CSV table of C-alpha atoms in Angstrom, one decimal:
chain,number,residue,atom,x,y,z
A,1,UNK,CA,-8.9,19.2,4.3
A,2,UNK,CA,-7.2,16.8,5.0
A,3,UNK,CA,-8.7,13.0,5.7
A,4,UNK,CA,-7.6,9.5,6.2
A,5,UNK,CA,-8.8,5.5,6.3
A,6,UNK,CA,-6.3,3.8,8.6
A,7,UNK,CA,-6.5,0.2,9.2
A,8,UNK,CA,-3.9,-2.4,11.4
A,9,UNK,CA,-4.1,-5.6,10.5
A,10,UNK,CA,-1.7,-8.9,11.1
A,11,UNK,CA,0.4,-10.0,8.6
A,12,UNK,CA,2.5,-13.3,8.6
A,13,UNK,CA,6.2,-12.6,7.6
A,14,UNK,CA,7.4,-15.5,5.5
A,15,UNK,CA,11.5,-15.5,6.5
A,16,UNK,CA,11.5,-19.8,5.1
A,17,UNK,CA,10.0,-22.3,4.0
A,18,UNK,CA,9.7,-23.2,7.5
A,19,UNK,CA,9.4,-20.1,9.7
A,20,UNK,CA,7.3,-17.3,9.7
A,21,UNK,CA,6.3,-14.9,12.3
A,22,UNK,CA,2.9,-12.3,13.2
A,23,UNK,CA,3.2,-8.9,12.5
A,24,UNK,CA,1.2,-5.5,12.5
A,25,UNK,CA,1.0,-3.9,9.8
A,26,UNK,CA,-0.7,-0.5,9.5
A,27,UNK,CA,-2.5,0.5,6.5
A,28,UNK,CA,-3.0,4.1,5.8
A,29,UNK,CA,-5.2,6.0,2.3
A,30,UNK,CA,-5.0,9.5,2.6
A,31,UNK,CA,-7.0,12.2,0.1
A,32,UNK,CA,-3.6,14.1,-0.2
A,33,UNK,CA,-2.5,11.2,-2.4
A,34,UNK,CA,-5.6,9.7,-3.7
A,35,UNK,CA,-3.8,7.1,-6.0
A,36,UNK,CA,-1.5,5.8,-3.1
A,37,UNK,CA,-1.7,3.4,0.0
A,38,UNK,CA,0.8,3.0,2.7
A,39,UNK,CA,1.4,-0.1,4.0
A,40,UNK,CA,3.8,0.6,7.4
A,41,UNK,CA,5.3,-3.0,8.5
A,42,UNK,CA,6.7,-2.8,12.6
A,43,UNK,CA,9.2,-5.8,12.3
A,44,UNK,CA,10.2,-6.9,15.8
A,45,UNK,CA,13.6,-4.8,17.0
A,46,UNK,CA,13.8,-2.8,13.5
A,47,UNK,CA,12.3,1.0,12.9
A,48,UNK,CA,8.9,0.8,11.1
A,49,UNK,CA,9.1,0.3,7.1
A,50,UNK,CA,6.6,2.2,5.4
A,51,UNK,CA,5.9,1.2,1.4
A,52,UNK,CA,3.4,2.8,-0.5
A,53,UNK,CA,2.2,1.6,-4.1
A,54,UNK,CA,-1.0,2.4,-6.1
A,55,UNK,CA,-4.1,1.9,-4.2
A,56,UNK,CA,-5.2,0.0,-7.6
A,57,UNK,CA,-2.6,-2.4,-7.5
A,58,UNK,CA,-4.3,-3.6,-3.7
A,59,UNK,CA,-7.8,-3.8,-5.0
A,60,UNK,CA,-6.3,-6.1,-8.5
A,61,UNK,CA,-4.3,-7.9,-5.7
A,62,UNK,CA,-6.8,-9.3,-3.9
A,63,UNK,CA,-8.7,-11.6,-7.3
A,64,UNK,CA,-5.9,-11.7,-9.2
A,65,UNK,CA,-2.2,-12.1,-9.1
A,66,UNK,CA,-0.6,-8.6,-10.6
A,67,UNK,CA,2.0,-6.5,-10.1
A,68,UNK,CA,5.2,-5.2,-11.9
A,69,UNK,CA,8.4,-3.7,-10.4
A,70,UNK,CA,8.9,-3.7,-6.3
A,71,UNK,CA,5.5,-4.7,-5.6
A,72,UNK,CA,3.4,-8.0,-6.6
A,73,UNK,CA,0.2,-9.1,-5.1
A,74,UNK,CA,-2.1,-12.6,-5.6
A,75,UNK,CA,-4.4,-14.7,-4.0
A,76,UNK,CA,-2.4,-17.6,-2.6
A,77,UNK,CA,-4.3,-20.0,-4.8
A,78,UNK,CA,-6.6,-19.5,-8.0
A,79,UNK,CA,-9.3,-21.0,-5.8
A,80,UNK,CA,-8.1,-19.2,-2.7
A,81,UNK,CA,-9.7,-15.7,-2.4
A,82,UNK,CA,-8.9,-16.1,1.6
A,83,UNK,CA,-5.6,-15.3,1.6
A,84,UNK,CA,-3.3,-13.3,-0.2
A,85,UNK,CA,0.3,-13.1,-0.6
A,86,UNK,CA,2.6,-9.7,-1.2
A,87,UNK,CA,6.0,-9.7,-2.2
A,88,UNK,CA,7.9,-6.6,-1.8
A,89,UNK,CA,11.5,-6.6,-3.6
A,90,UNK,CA,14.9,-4.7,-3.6
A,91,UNK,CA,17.2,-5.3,-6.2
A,92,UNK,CA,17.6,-9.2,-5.1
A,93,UNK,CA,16.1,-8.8,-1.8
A,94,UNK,CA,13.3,-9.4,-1.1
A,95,UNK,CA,10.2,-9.8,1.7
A,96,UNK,CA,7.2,-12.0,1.9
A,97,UNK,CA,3.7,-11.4,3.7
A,98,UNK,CA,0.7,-13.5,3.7
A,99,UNK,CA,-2.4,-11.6,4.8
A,100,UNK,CA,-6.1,-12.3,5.2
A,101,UNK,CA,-7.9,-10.5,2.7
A,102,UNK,CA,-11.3,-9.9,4.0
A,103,UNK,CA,-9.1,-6.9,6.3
A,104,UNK,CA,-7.7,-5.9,3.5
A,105,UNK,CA,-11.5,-5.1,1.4
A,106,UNK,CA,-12.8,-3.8,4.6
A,107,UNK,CA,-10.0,-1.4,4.2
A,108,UNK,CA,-10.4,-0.9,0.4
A,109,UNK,CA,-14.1,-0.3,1.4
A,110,UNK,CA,-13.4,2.7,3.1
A,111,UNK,CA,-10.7,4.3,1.1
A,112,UNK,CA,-13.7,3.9,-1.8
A,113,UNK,CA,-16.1,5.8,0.9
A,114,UNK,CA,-14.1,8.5,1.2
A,115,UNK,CA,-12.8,9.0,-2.3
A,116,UNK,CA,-14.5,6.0,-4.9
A,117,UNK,CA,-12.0,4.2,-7.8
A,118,UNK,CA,-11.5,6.2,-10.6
A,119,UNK,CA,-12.6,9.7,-8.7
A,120,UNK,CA,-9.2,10.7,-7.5
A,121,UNK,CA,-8.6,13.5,-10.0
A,122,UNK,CA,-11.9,15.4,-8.7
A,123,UNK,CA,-10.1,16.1,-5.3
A,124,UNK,CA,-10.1,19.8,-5.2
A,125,UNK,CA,-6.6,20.3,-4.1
A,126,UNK,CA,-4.7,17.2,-5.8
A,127,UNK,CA,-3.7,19.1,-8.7
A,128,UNK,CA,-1.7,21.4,-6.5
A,129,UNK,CA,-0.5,19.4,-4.1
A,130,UNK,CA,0.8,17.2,-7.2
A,131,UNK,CA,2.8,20.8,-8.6
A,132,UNK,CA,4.0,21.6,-5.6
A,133,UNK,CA,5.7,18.3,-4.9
A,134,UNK,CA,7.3,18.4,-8.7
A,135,UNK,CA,8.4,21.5,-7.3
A,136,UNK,CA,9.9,20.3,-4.8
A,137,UNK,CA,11.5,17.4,-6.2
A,138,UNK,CA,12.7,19.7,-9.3
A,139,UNK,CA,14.3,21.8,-7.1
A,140,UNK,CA,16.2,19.1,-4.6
A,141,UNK,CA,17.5,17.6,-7.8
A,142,UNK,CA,18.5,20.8,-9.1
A,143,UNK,CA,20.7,21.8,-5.5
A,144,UNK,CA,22.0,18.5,-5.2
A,145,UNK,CA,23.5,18.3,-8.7
């Protein structure tokens, strides 16, 4: 079976210094990939961008600054647990949102109702869902080279 936590909430896009704009952002935990959330940004005149990082890294994020790779999450202050900041990066791109982070522990609270932190691996079906998509994966890499 198949179930989901889905959450919109408004982000601030920081483009400068000096400009920034609102944004939805859709946040969706799903059971079929217990360790994951999916964060789906709908920039103004662009197709939605969907990234998804480890549902762990989002519930470090919101005390503490971490991250390594593509995605890094912190407070925006060490005294400031009222806003966070997340900096998604490609190669020397890179985007910045600033979010509220009560949403973003209302969500967590409800991804940890449906399956709690540090639970994931008891999902009945993870183990094959996680085979068949190394199958998959195997086998596209295999055709295409």
């Amino acid at each position: 079976m198949r179930e989901s936590v889905q959450a919109e909430v408004m982000m601030s896009f920081l483009v400068s210094e000096d400009l920034s704009f609102r944004i939805p952002v859709e946040l969706r935990y799903e059971t079929c990939d217990p360790y994951a959330v999916r964060l789906t940004f709908h920039l103004p005149g662009d197709a939605p961008v969907t990234w998804a990082f480890g549902r762990e890294l989002l519930v470090d994020g919101v005390g503490r600054a971490c991250g390594d790779g593509d995605v890094h999450i912190a407070p925006t202050g060490p005294d400031d647990l009222d806003e966070a900041v997340i900096r998604l990066q490609v190669g020397g791109d890179q985007a910045l949102f600033r979010v509220g982070i009560p949403p973003l522990l209302a969500f967590l609270d409800r991804t940890d109702r449906l399956v709690p932190l540090g639970q994931e691996r008891t999902l009945a079906d993870f183990d094959t869902h996680l085979d068949e998509a190394l199958y998959r994966i195997l086998a596209e890499e295999q055709s295409a080279g």
